[in-house]
Amino acid sequence: MQLSIIGLGLIGGSFGLALRSARPTITITGWDRDPAVVASAQDRGAIHHGAATIEEAAANADLVIIGTPVLAVRSVLETIAPHLRENTIVSDLASTKVRVLEWAGALLPPTVFFVGGHPMAGSEQHGIANARADLLRGAVYCLAPLPATPPDTLETIESLVTSIGARPLRIAAADHDAAVAAVSHLPFMLATALVQHTASDEHWPTTRRLAATGYRDMTRLASGDPAMHRDIVATNAAAIAEHLRGFARLLTDLADQLDDPDALLRFFEAAHREREAWLRERDGR
Amino acid sequence: MQLSIIGLGLIGGSFGLALRSARPTITITGWDRDPAVVASAQDRGAIHHGAATIEEAAANADLVIIGTPVLAVRSVLETIAPHLRENTIVSDLASTKVRVLEWAGALLPPTVFFVGGHPMAGSEQHGIANARADLLRGAVYCLAPLPATPPDTLETIESLVTSIGARPLRIAAADHDAAVAAVSHLPFMLATALVQHTASDEHWPTTRRLAATGYRDMTRLASGDPAMHRDIVATNAAAIAEHLRGFARLLTDLADQLDDPDALLRFFEAAHREREAWLRERDGR
């Protein structure tokens, strides 16, 4: 099987590293708009070789994985569409799925099959230099096919996903985007806002000296790629705005309750319980 | 030197473990309201031996370290005050300092000396079982003396703090409490609120499956001790409420800006820069 990865960042590169080790018979071609990234991906073993052009990467593949930030997926689909062979499977790794499926439905010829993909893994350390063969291991890997996608295409992708140690989860694109707004995009916005809220204060030169591991972890996501997050917000803005406003109301309500220690304790205990339950389910305990 | 630690939780226990290894000539006595915790602290080597009563722990010490949650510091001070020898130094490890200094000034006899202390380290894994000799290593360790505390008392504490590898920082109690409201208490409230915001949604059974490392880190503090955090909020409520309201306004403003990708990118880039600058300063780069 010939597989092409277009966009060799943290996730595309990690996907290549994992697949190369798990499925040595698959030949992996790579393309990135930055030729230095292609060279680095080849050095690191994430791809067998680089394609000279994006068209070549598309034309020679049985399976194309698009690893670019979400807004770039559209232009990649537009560019590769005329060059794809019949029955090629196309998938992506981007953070939102509704818009991606719309673009794939509109731009790809009916002779190829599309499955939207999103592995729930990442790091604020982006780029091919930080790619790791085990980054996606154990991660839930969302799969959202187009209505026209045949079941055996979905099964082919699920088999690839399983072979690299990730856990495929079939989910409707709208459900996916609603869920990541809550557990991925809102947390990123909070981390970013926390940095700005604290660092814009006149006392920050003193305050920053007292910031420790709690602050470090609560702001980690703010060190992620700003352009990637701008793209994500652009494709999921309504859901994110609703969460920001709902969360702001919750904080204002909490501010009004700070003189009620019993209510606060119940609130903290409930959050403690809910998080422990989530951790237990996640770790399969 | 005879040192007593009253309250053998994560921080008190870690302080004992570190000091025992760094200053083997100091004899460490321990007391906790739970006798099983005293036994565990002795087993783990955080103290040389347990005191039979809190009064005994106070009476035999040159230096008393109070390691209880902040609201309990008051009753400990009240209980030990009549039993302290002349020139005993008393310090604490609690998360806020203004109220602690008020209590110490009002409750301790003028024959003993008080320095408020707060090592900027911790973990959501609380209790003596999670104490570690290196937990405070490298941590900023805030010190806030009473006005009457002689300089050489402060130097004695600073020398102890330095010997366990922490970094003493002299700071006024009010400045300390304002700073931790921003970089410690607000982050805890956000983590707790994020769990409640997400877990109370009707779609949580699906959403929780997509929660990954970002969500895990952004909610870690919510697994901290609920009663300890209730105490912290009770002694710093006004500053925390102000931060919650200011942060809520920031989130609402952000929600209004989501259709402006250039403004968002600038916001994300500024947060990225500020956090990297903080990390560099923190790591001494």
mmCIF file of N, CA and C in Angstrom, chain A residues 212-213, chain B residues 10-11 118-123 135-137 139-140:
data_model
loop_
_atom_site.group_PDB
_atom_site.id
_atom_site.type_symbol
_atom_site.label_atom_id
_atom_site.label_comp_id
_atom_site.label_asym_id
_atom_site.label_seq_id
_atom_site.Cartn_x
_atom_site.Cartn_y
_atom_site.Cartn_z
ATOM 1 N N ALA A 212 3.969 28.798 40.256
ATOM 2 C CA ALA A 212 4.648 27.504 40.407
ATOM 3 C C ALA A 212 4.020 26.457 39.477
ATOM 4 N N THR A 213 4.023 25.201 39.895
ATOM 5 C CA THR A 213 3.581 24.126 38.997
ATOM 6 C C THR A 213 2.102 24.233 38.612
ATOM 7 N N LEU B 10 1.184 16.693 53.158
ATOM 8 C CA LEU B 10 2.127 16.680 52.026
ATOM 9 C C LEU B 10 3.302 17.633 52.264
ATOM 10 N N ILE B 11 2.993 18.862 52.673
ATOM 11 C CA ILE B 11 4.054 19.874 52.762
ATOM 12 C C ILE B 11 4.849 19.703 54.061
ATOM 13 N N HIS B 118 5.571 30.227 53.260
ATOM 14 C CA HIS B 118 4.751 29.542 52.256
ATOM 15 C C HIS B 118 5.626 29.093 51.098
ATOM 16 N N PRO B 119 5.977 27.805 51.094
ATOM 17 C CA PRO B 119 6.726 27.278 49.941
ATOM 18 C C PRO B 119 5.804 27.125 48.732
ATOM 19 N N MET B 120 6.223 27.658 47.586
ATOM 20 C CA MET B 120 5.383 27.625 46.379
ATOM 21 C C MET B 120 5.583 26.284 45.669
ATOM 22 N N ALA B 121 5.077 25.246 46.310
ATOM 23 C CA ALA B 121 5.170 23.895 45.755
ATOM 24 C C ALA B 121 3.986 23.120 46.280
ATOM 25 N N GLY B 122 3.654 22.047 45.616
ATOM 26 C CA GLY B 122 2.529 21.248 46.076
ATOM 27 C C GLY B 122 2.187 20.220 45.033
ATOM 28 N N SER B 123 1.089 19.566 45.268
ATOM 29 C CA SER B 123 0.621 18.536 44.349
ATOM 30 C C SER B 123 -0.825 18.287 44.676
ATOM 31 N N LEU B 135 10.285 17.679 47.098
ATOM 32 C CA LEU B 135 9.114 18.447 46.656
ATOM 33 C C LEU B 135 9.378 19.958 46.695
ATOM 34 N N LEU B 136 10.121 20.409 47.700
ATOM 35 C CA LEU B 136 10.343 21.855 47.853
ATOM 36 C C LEU B 136 11.638 22.316 47.184
ATOM 37 N N ARG B 137 12.406 21.369 46.642
ATOM 38 C CA ARG B 137 13.683 21.723 46.009
ATOM 39 C C ARG B 137 13.443 22.670 44.832
ATOM 40 N N ALA B 139 11.923 25.405 44.822
ATOM 41 C CA ALA B 139 10.706 26.216 44.944
ATOM 42 C C ALA B 139 11.014 27.563 45.598
ATOM 43 N N VAL B 140 10.318 28.606 45.133
ATOM 44 C CA VAL B 140 10.338 29.884 45.846
ATOM 45 C C VAL B 140 9.625 29.670 47.188
#
